[in-house]
Amino acid sequence: MLTIIKNLFIPQKDYAGRNIDNVIVRLALQSGTDIHAWSYITEQSVYENTISGMRIYPHEVTKHAA
């Protein structure tokens, strides 16, 4: 239970140690999409726009959102 509560308030990091929320904000701004459309899939280390299906893979994050 404590782990679940901690995960709500502690910023999560992606595979490279970047703040997931910051990367999502940058991706949304650069692509002109809604922030809430983006998510990070930990198992695949990929950012995904859940509306359009667009995925940003690890080697593309530095080009698009870093």
PDB file with one MODEL, atoms N, CA, C and O in Angstrom:
MODEL        1
ATOM      1  N   MET A   1       0.819  -1.193   0.000  1.00  0.00           N
ATOM      2  CA  MET A   1       0.000   0.000   0.000  1.00  0.00           C
ATOM      3  C   MET A   1       0.866   1.260   0.000  1.00  0.00           C
ATOM      4  O   MET A   1       0.582   2.214  -0.725  1.00  0.00           O
ATOM      5  N   LEU A   2       1.905   1.259   0.803  1.00  0.00           N
ATOM      6  CA  LEU A   2       2.794   2.420   0.866  1.00  0.00           C
ATOM      7  C   LEU A   2       3.475   2.658  -0.484  1.00  0.00           C
ATOM      8  O   LEU A   2       3.653   3.805  -0.895  1.00  0.00           O
ATOM      9  N   THR A   3       3.851   1.593  -1.163  1.00  0.00           N
ATOM     10  CA  THR A   3       4.500   1.721  -2.470  1.00  0.00           C
ATOM     11  C   THR A   3       3.570   2.398  -3.467  1.00  0.00           C
ATOM     12  O   THR A   3       4.013   3.245  -4.243  1.00  0.00           O
ATOM     13  N   ILE A   4       2.316   2.047  -3.461  1.00  0.00           N
ATOM     14  CA  ILE A   4       1.344   2.643  -4.372  1.00  0.00           C
ATOM     15  C   ILE A   4       1.206   4.138  -4.102  1.00  0.00           C
ATOM     16  O   ILE A   4       1.165   4.942  -5.034  1.00  0.00           O
ATOM     17  N   ILE A   5       1.134   4.501  -2.843  1.00  0.00           N
ATOM     18  CA  ILE A   5       1.006   5.910  -2.474  1.00  0.00           C
ATOM     19  C   ILE A   5       2.267   6.680  -2.850  1.00  0.00           C
ATOM     20  O   ILE A   5       2.178   7.801  -3.350  1.00  0.00           O
ATOM     21  N   LYS A   6       3.436   6.096  -2.617  1.00  0.00           N
ATOM     22  CA  LYS A   6       4.692   6.750  -2.983  1.00  0.00           C
ATOM     23  C   LYS A   6       4.756   6.994  -4.484  1.00  0.00           C
ATOM     24  O   LYS A   6       5.204   8.052  -4.926  1.00  0.00           O
ATOM     25  N   ASN A   7       4.305   6.013  -5.272  1.00  0.00           N
ATOM     26  CA  ASN A   7       4.356   6.148  -6.723  1.00  0.00           C
ATOM     27  C   ASN A   7       3.480   7.278  -7.236  1.00  0.00           C
ATOM     28  O   ASN A   7       3.728   7.805  -8.320  1.00  0.00           O
ATOM     29  N   LEU A   8       2.465   7.659  -6.483  1.00  0.00           N
ATOM     30  CA  LEU A   8       1.605   8.763  -6.891  1.00  0.00           C
ATOM     31  C   LEU A   8       2.291  10.117  -6.749  1.00  0.00           C
ATOM     32  O   LEU A   8       2.001  11.040  -7.510  1.00  0.00           O
ATOM     33  N   PHE A   9       3.189  10.244  -5.790  1.00  0.00           N
ATOM     34  CA  PHE A   9       3.780  11.540  -5.473  1.00  0.00           C
ATOM     35  C   PHE A   9       5.240  11.694  -5.860  1.00  0.00           C
ATOM     36  O   PHE A   9       5.729  12.820  -5.948  1.00  0.00           O
ATOM     37  N   ILE A  10       5.936  10.623  -6.091  1.00  0.00           N
ATOM     38  CA  ILE A  10       7.346  10.685  -6.459  1.00  0.00           C
ATOM     39  C   ILE A  10       7.443  10.634  -7.983  1.00  0.00           C
ATOM     40  O   ILE A  10       6.932   9.701  -8.602  1.00  0.00           O
ATOM     41  N   PRO A  11       8.092  11.625  -8.595  1.00  0.00           N
ATOM     42  CA  PRO A  11       8.217  11.607 -10.049  1.00  0.00           C
ATOM     43  C   PRO A  11       8.943  10.352 -10.518  1.00  0.00           C
ATOM     44  O   PRO A  11       9.986   9.982  -9.979  1.00  0.00           O
ATOM     45  N   GLN A  12       8.389   9.725 -11.501  1.00  0.00           N
ATOM     46  CA  GLN A  12       8.980   8.508 -12.045  1.00  0.00           C
ATOM     47  C   GLN A  12      10.042   8.857 -13.090  1.00  0.00           C
ATOM     48  O   GLN A  12       9.939   9.865 -13.788  1.00  0.00           O
ATOM     49  N   LYS A  13      11.028   8.030 -13.179  1.00  0.00           N
ATOM     50  CA  LYS A  13      12.110   8.218 -14.146  1.00  0.00           C
ATOM     51  C   LYS A  13      12.011   7.150 -15.232  1.00  0.00           C
ATOM     52  O   LYS A  13      11.542   6.039 -14.984  1.00  0.00           O
ATOM     53  N   ASP A  14      12.451   7.495 -16.420  1.00  0.00           N
ATOM     54  CA  ASP A  14      12.468   6.504 -17.489  1.00  0.00           C
ATOM     55  C   ASP A  14      13.779   5.720 -17.440  1.00  0.00           C
ATOM     56  O   ASP A  14      14.551   5.855 -16.492  1.00  0.00           O
ATOM     57  N   TYR A  15      14.023   4.912 -18.450  1.00  0.00           N
ATOM     58  CA  TYR A  15      15.204   4.043 -18.480  1.00  0.00           C
ATOM     59  C   TYR A  15      16.518   4.814 -18.404  1.00  0.00           C
ATOM     60  O   TYR A  15      17.526   4.278 -17.944  1.00  0.00           O
ATOM     61  N   ALA A  16      16.513   6.077 -18.855  1.00  0.00           N
ATOM     62  CA  ALA A  16      17.735   6.876 -18.872  1.00  0.00           C
ATOM     63  C   ALA A  16      17.800   7.854 -17.701  1.00  0.00           C
ATOM     64  O   ALA A  16      18.705   8.686 -17.637  1.00  0.00           O
ATOM     65  N   GLY A  17      16.853   7.759 -16.782  1.00  0.00           N
ATOM     66  CA  GLY A  17      16.852   8.634 -15.626  1.00  0.00           C
ATOM     67  C   GLY A  17      16.174   9.964 -15.841  1.00  0.00           C
ATOM     68  O   GLY A  17      16.249  10.838 -14.977  1.00  0.00           O
ATOM     69  N   ARG A  18      15.504  10.146 -16.982  1.00  0.00           N
ATOM     70  CA  ARG A  18      14.779  11.387 -17.243  1.00  0.00           C
ATOM     71  C   ARG A  18      13.414  11.337 -16.566  1.00  0.00           C
ATOM     72  O   ARG A  18      12.815  10.268 -16.444  1.00  0.00           O
ATOM     73  N   ASN A  19      12.929  12.481 -16.132  1.00  0.00           N
ATOM     74  CA  ASN A  19      11.608  12.569 -15.525  1.00  0.00           C
ATOM     75  C   ASN A  19      10.560  12.323 -16.612  1.00  0.00           C
ATOM     76  O   ASN A  19      10.511  13.048 -17.605  1.00  0.00           O
ATOM     77  N   ILE A  20       9.734  11.312 -16.424  1.00  0.00           N
ATOM     78  CA  ILE A  20       8.745  10.915 -17.425  1.00  0.00           C
ATOM     79  C   ILE A  20       7.769  12.054 -17.723  1.00  0.00           C
ATOM     80  O   ILE A  20       7.434  12.296 -18.883  1.00  0.00           O
ATOM     81  N   ASP A  21       7.318  12.742 -16.697  1.00  0.00           N
ATOM     82  CA  ASP A  21       6.361  13.832 -16.911  1.00  0.00           C
ATOM     83  C   ASP A  21       6.953  14.945 -17.771  1.00  0.00           C
ATOM     84  O   ASP A  21       6.270  15.492 -18.637  1.00  0.00           O
ATOM     85  N   ASN A  22       8.218  15.281 -17.536  1.00  0.00           N
ATOM     86  CA  ASN A  22       8.865  16.328 -18.336  1.00  0.00           C
ATOM     87  C   ASN A  22       8.996  15.922 -19.796  1.00  0.00           C
ATOM     88  O   ASN A  22       8.767  16.736 -20.690  1.00  0.00           O
ATOM     89  N   VAL A  23       9.359  14.678 -20.039  1.00  0.00           N
ATOM     90  CA  VAL A  23       9.494  14.192 -21.415  1.00  0.00           C
ATOM     91  C   VAL A  23       8.136  14.207 -22.107  1.00  0.00           C
ATOM     92  O   VAL A  23       8.040  14.592 -23.273  1.00  0.00           O
ATOM     93  N   ILE A  24       7.092  13.794 -21.403  1.00  0.00           N
ATOM     94  CA  ILE A  24       5.746  13.783 -21.983  1.00  0.00           C
ATOM     95  C   ILE A  24       5.290  15.201 -22.329  1.00  0.00           C
ATOM     96  O   ILE A  24       4.680  15.415 -23.376  1.00  0.00           O
ATOM     97  N   VAL A  25       5.579  16.158 -21.466  1.00  0.00           N
ATOM     98  CA  VAL A  25       5.213  17.548 -21.752  1.00  0.00           C
ATOM     99  C   VAL A  25       5.912  18.014 -23.020  1.00  0.00           C
ATOM    100  O   VAL A  25       5.286  18.637 -23.878  1.00  0.00           O
ATOM    101  N   ARG A  26       7.200  17.720 -23.146  1.00  0.00           N
ATOM    102  CA  ARG A  26       7.949  18.134 -24.343  1.00  0.00           C
ATOM    103  C   ARG A  26       7.418  17.452 -25.603  1.00  0.00           C
ATOM    104  O   ARG A  26       7.281  18.091 -26.647  1.00  0.00           O
ATOM    105  N   LEU A  27       7.120  16.158 -25.505  1.00  0.00           N
ATOM    106  CA  LEU A  27       6.581  15.445 -26.661  1.00  0.00           C
ATOM    107  C   LEU A  27       5.239  16.031 -27.095  1.00  0.00           C
ATOM    108  O   LEU A  27       4.989  16.193 -28.290  1.00  0.00           O
ATOM    109  N   ALA A  28       4.388  16.346 -26.141  1.00  0.00           N
ATOM    110  CA  ALA A  28       3.078  16.922 -26.455  1.00  0.00           C
ATOM    111  C   ALA A  28       3.227  18.294 -27.116  1.00  0.00           C
ATOM    112  O   ALA A  28       2.534  18.594 -28.088  1.00  0.00           O
ATOM    113  N   LEU A  29       4.122  19.116 -26.594  1.00  0.00           N
ATOM    114  CA  LEU A  29       4.340  20.435 -27.180  1.00  0.00           C
ATOM    115  C   LEU A  29       4.898  20.336 -28.593  1.00  0.00           C
ATOM    116  O   LEU A  29       4.452  21.047 -29.493  1.00  0.00           O
ATOM    117  N   GLN A  30       5.868  19.460 -28.784  1.00  0.00           N
ATOM    118  CA  GLN A  30       6.505  19.329 -30.093  1.00  0.00           C
ATOM    119  C   GLN A  30       5.588  18.705 -31.136  1.00  0.00           C
ATOM    120  O   GLN A  30       5.694  19.012 -32.324  1.00  0.00           O
ATOM    121  N   SER A  31       4.690  17.833 -30.696  1.00  0.00           N
ATOM    122  CA  SER A  31       3.806  17.171 -31.658  1.00  0.00           C
ATOM    123  C   SER A  31       2.447  17.855 -31.772  1.00  0.00           C
ATOM    124  O   SER A  31       1.635  17.492 -32.622  1.00  0.00           O
ATOM    125  N   GLY A  32       2.199  18.851 -30.911  1.00  0.00           N
ATOM    126  CA  GLY A  32       0.930  19.566 -30.941  1.00  0.00           C
ATOM    127  C   GLY A  32      -0.240  18.714 -30.468  1.00  0.00           C
ATOM    128  O   GLY A  32      -1.369  18.891 -30.927  1.00  0.00           O
ATOM    129  N   THR A  33       0.028  17.792 -29.554  1.00  0.00           N
ATOM    130  CA  THR A  33      -1.011  16.906 -29.044  1.00  0.00           C
ATOM    131  C   THR A  33      -1.265  17.171 -27.568  1.00  0.00           C
ATOM    132  O   THR A  33      -0.546  17.941 -26.930  1.00  0.00           O
ATOM    133  N   ASP A  34      -2.285  16.532 -27.041  1.00  0.00           N
ATOM    134  CA  ASP A  34      -2.653  16.686 -25.642  1.00  0.00           C
ATOM    135  C   ASP A  34      -1.693  15.916 -24.746  1.00  0.00           C
ATOM    136  O   ASP A  34      -1.285  14.803 -25.079  1.00  0.00           O
ATOM    137  N   ILE A  35      -1.337  16.496 -23.631  1.00  0.00           N
ATOM    138  CA  ILE A  35      -0.432  15.849 -22.674  1.00  0.00           C
ATOM    139  C   ILE A  35      -1.000  14.518 -22.197  1.00  0.00           C
ATOM    140  O   ILE A  35      -0.263  13.550 -22.009  1.00  0.00           O
ATOM    141  N   HIS A  36      -2.297  14.479 -22.004  1.00  0.00           N
ATOM    142  CA  HIS A  36      -2.934  13.277 -21.460  1.00  0.00           C
ATOM    143  C   HIS A  36      -2.995  12.124 -22.462  1.00  0.00           C
ATOM    144  O   HIS A  36      -3.358  11.006 -22.097  1.00  0.00           O
ATOM    145  N   ALA A  37      -2.649  12.385 -23.704  1.00  0.00           N
ATOM    146  CA  ALA A  37      -2.639  11.323 -24.708  1.00  0.00           C
ATOM    147  C   ALA A  37      -1.366  10.489 -24.629  1.00  0.00           C
ATOM    148  O   ALA A  37      -1.316   9.391 -25.182  1.00  0.00           O
ATOM    149  N   TRP A  38      -0.334  10.994 -23.946  1.00  0.00           N
ATOM    150  CA  TRP A  38       0.958  10.327 -23.883  1.00  0.00           C
ATOM    151  C   TRP A  38       1.104   9.486 -22.634  1.00  0.00           C
ATOM    152  O   TRP A  38       0.606   9.840 -21.566  1.00  0.00           O
ATOM    153  N   SER A  39       1.792   8.373 -22.783  1.00  0.00           N
ATOM    154  CA  SER A  39       2.102   7.525 -21.641  1.00  0.00           C
ATOM    155  C   SER A  39       3.472   6.895 -21.857  1.00  0.00           C
ATOM    156  O   SER A  39       4.000   6.882 -22.970  1.00  0.00           O
ATOM    157  N   TYR A  40       4.027   6.382 -20.792  1.00  0.00           N
ATOM    158  CA  TYR A  40       5.323   5.698 -20.860  1.00  0.00           C
ATOM    159  C   TYR A  40       5.096   4.233 -20.536  1.00  0.00           C
ATOM    160  O   TYR A  40       4.518   3.901 -19.501  1.00  0.00           O
ATOM    161  N   ILE A  41       5.549   3.363 -21.415  1.00  0.00           N
ATOM    162  CA  ILE A  41       5.418   1.922 -21.216  1.00  0.00           C
ATOM    163  C   ILE A  41       6.762   1.416 -20.707  1.00  0.00           C
ATOM    164  O   ILE A  41       7.718   1.278 -21.470  1.00  0.00           O
ATOM    165  N   THR A  42       6.819   1.145 -19.419  1.00  0.00           N
ATOM    166  CA  THR A  42       8.072   0.770 -18.763  1.00  0.00           C
ATOM    167  C   THR A  42       8.662  -0.504 -19.338  1.00  0.00           C
ATOM    168  O   THR A  42       9.870  -0.585 -19.556  1.00  0.00           O
ATOM    169  N   GLU A  43       7.828  -1.495 -19.584  1.00  0.00           N
ATOM    170  CA  GLU A  43       8.311  -2.797 -20.056  1.00  0.00           C
ATOM    171  C   GLU A  43       9.035  -2.697 -21.398  1.00  0.00           C
ATOM    172  O   GLU A  43       9.939  -3.483 -21.679  1.00  0.00           O
ATOM    173  N   GLN A  44       8.636  -1.732 -22.222  1.00  0.00           N
ATOM    174  CA  GLN A  44       9.243  -1.580 -23.548  1.00  0.00           C
ATOM    175  C   GLN A  44      10.135  -0.342 -23.642  1.00  0.00           C
ATOM    176  O   GLN A  44      10.743  -0.093 -24.683  1.00  0.00           O
ATOM    177  N   SER A  45      10.213   0.429 -22.567  1.00  0.00           N
ATOM    178  CA  SER A  45      10.985   1.683 -22.547  1.00  0.00           C
ATOM    179  C   SER A  45      10.612   2.577 -23.717  1.00  0.00           C
ATOM    180  O   SER A  45      11.481   3.076 -24.432  1.00  0.00           O
ATOM    181  N   VAL A  46       9.319   2.775 -23.904  1.00  0.00           N
ATOM    182  CA  VAL A  46       8.846   3.548 -25.044  1.00  0.00           C
ATOM    183  C   VAL A  46       7.743   4.505 -24.593  1.00  0.00           C
ATOM    184  O   VAL A  46       6.936   4.178 -23.723  1.00  0.00           O
ATOM    185  N   TYR A  47       7.724   5.700 -25.206  1.00  0.00           N
ATOM    186  CA  TYR A  47       6.644   6.653 -24.991  1.00  0.00           C
ATOM    187  C   TYR A  47       5.629   6.444 -26.097  1.00  0.00           C
ATOM    188  O   TYR A  47       5.998   6.237 -27.253  1.00  0.00           O
ATOM    189  N   GLU A  48       4.331   6.498 -25.744  1.00  0.00           N
ATOM    190  CA  GLU A  48       3.295   6.225 -26.744  1.00  0.00           C
ATOM    191  C   GLU A  48       2.179   7.247 -26.638  1.00  0.00           C
ATOM    192  O   GLU A  48       1.733   7.609 -25.549  1.00  0.00           O
ATOM    193  N   ASN A  49       1.740   7.702 -27.812  1.00  0.00           N
ATOM    194  CA  ASN A  49       0.544   8.520 -27.888  1.00  0.00           C
ATOM    195  C   ASN A  49      -0.611   7.546 -28.033  1.00  0.00           C
ATOM    196  O   ASN A  49      -0.743   6.888 -29.064  1.00  0.00           O
ATOM    197  N   THR A  50      -1.445   7.449 -27.014  1.00  0.00           N
ATOM    198  CA  THR A  50      -2.489   6.426 -26.996  1.00  0.00           C
ATOM    199  C   THR A  50      -3.637   6.732 -27.949  1.00  0.00           C
ATOM    200  O   THR A  50      -4.444   5.849 -28.236  1.00  0.00           O
ATOM    201  N   ILE A  51      -3.727   7.952 -28.441  1.00  0.00           N
ATOM    202  CA  ILE A  51      -4.790   8.299 -29.390  1.00  0.00           C
ATOM    203  C   ILE A  51      -4.368   7.948 -30.815  1.00  0.00           C
ATOM    204  O   ILE A  51      -5.123   7.321 -31.558  1.00  0.00           O
ATOM    205  N   SER A  52      -3.157   8.356 -31.189  1.00  0.00           N
ATOM    206  CA  SER A  52      -2.705   8.128 -32.567  1.00  0.00           C
ATOM    207  C   SER A  52      -1.918   6.833 -32.732  1.00  0.00           C
ATOM    208  O   SER A  52      -1.750   6.341 -33.848  1.00  0.00           O
ATOM    209  N   GLY A  53      -1.435   6.283 -31.619  1.00  0.00           N
ATOM    210  CA  GLY A  53      -0.630   5.065 -31.693  1.00  0.00           C
ATOM    211  C   GLY A  53       0.840   5.322 -31.977  1.00  0.00           C
ATOM    212  O   GLY A  53       1.626   4.380 -32.079  1.00  0.00           O
ATOM    213  N   MET A  54       1.220   6.588 -32.107  1.00  0.00           N
ATOM    214  CA  MET A  54       2.619   6.924 -32.381  1.00  0.00           C
ATOM    215  C   MET A  54       3.481   6.538 -31.181  1.00  0.00           C
ATOM    216  O   MET A  54       3.126   6.809 -30.033  1.00  0.00           O
ATOM    217  N   ARG A  55       4.594   5.915 -31.459  1.00  0.00           N
ATOM    218  CA  ARG A  55       5.540   5.535 -30.404  1.00  0.00           C
ATOM    219  C   ARG A  55       6.873   6.220 -30.627  1.00  0.00           C
ATOM    220  O   ARG A  55       7.337   6.374 -31.757  1.00  0.00           O
ATOM    221  N   ILE A  56       7.476   6.626 -29.520  1.00  0.00           N
ATOM    222  CA  ILE A  56       8.810   7.215 -29.549  1.00  0.00           C
ATOM    223  C   ILE A  56       9.726   6.246 -28.821  1.00  0.00           C
ATOM    224  O   ILE A  56       9.599   6.037 -27.615  1.00  0.00           O
ATOM    225  N   TYR A  57      10.645   5.661 -29.565  1.00  0.00           N
ATOM    226  CA  TYR A  57      11.549   4.650 -29.015  1.00  0.00           C
ATOM    227  C   TYR A  57      12.770   5.316 -28.376  1.00  0.00           C
ATOM    228  O   TYR A  57      13.031   6.495 -28.615  1.00  0.00           O
ATOM    229  N   PRO A  58      13.520   4.557 -27.560  1.00  0.00           N
ATOM    230  CA  PRO A  58      14.646   5.147 -26.808  1.00  0.00           C
ATOM    231  C   PRO A  58      15.613   5.984 -27.649  1.00  0.00           C
ATOM    232  O   PRO A  58      16.019   7.062 -27.215  1.00  0.00           O
ATOM    233  N   HIS A  59      15.986   5.517 -28.828  1.00  0.00           N
ATOM    234  CA  HIS A  59      16.947   6.280 -29.631  1.00  0.00           C
ATOM    235  C   HIS A  59      16.330   7.548 -30.215  1.00  0.00           C
ATOM    236  O   HIS A  59      17.062   8.433 -30.659  1.00  0.00           O
ATOM    237  N   GLU A  60      14.994   7.656 -30.225  1.00  0.00           N
ATOM    238  CA  GLU A  60      14.330   8.836 -30.752  1.00  0.00           C
ATOM    239  C   GLU A  60      14.052   9.893 -29.690  1.00  0.00           C
ATOM    240  O   GLU A  60      13.824  11.056 -30.020  1.00  0.00           O
ATOM    241  N   VAL A  61      14.070   9.503 -28.431  1.00  0.00           N
ATOM    242  CA  VAL A  61      13.744  10.454 -27.365  1.00  0.00           C
ATOM    243  C   VAL A  61      14.729  11.608 -27.356  1.00  0.00           C
ATOM    244  O   VAL A  61      14.329  12.753 -27.146  1.00  0.00           O
ATOM    245  N   THR A  62      15.991  11.338 -27.577  1.00  0.00           N
ATOM    246  CA  THR A  62      16.982  12.418 -27.550  1.00  0.00           C
ATOM    247  C   THR A  62      16.738  13.402 -28.687  1.00  0.00           C
ATOM    248  O   THR A  62      17.009  14.593 -28.535  1.00  0.00           O
ATOM    249  N   LYS A  63      16.230  12.925 -29.825  1.00  0.00           N
ATOM    250  CA  LYS A  63      15.935  13.812 -30.944  1.00  0.00           C
ATOM    251  C   LYS A  63      14.670  14.625 -30.702  1.00  0.00           C
ATOM    252  O   LYS A  63      14.610  15.806 -31.045  1.00  0.00           O
ATOM    253  N   HIS A  64      13.656  13.991 -30.110  1.00  0.00           N
ATOM    254  CA  HIS A  64      12.344  14.620 -29.998  1.00  0.00           C
ATOM    255  C   HIS A  64      12.100  15.377 -28.702  1.00  0.00           C
ATOM    256  O   HIS A  64      11.477  16.439 -28.722  1.00  0.00           O
ATOM    257  N   ALA A  65      12.572  14.862 -27.586  1.00  0.00           N
ATOM    258  CA  ALA A  65      12.133  15.455 -26.323  1.00  0.00           C
ATOM    259  C   ALA A  65      13.237  15.748 -25.324  1.00  0.00           C
ATOM    260  O   ALA A  65      12.940  16.194 -24.216  1.00  0.00           O
ATOM    261  N   ALA A  66      14.452  15.525 -25.655  1.00  0.00           N
ATOM    262  CA  ALA A  66      15.515  15.744 -24.661  1.00  0.00           C
ATOM    263  C   ALA A  66      15.953  17.186 -24.646  1.00  0.00           C
ATOM    264  O   ALA A  66      16.838  17.554 -23.873  1.00  0.00           O
TER     265      ALA A  66
ENDMDL
END
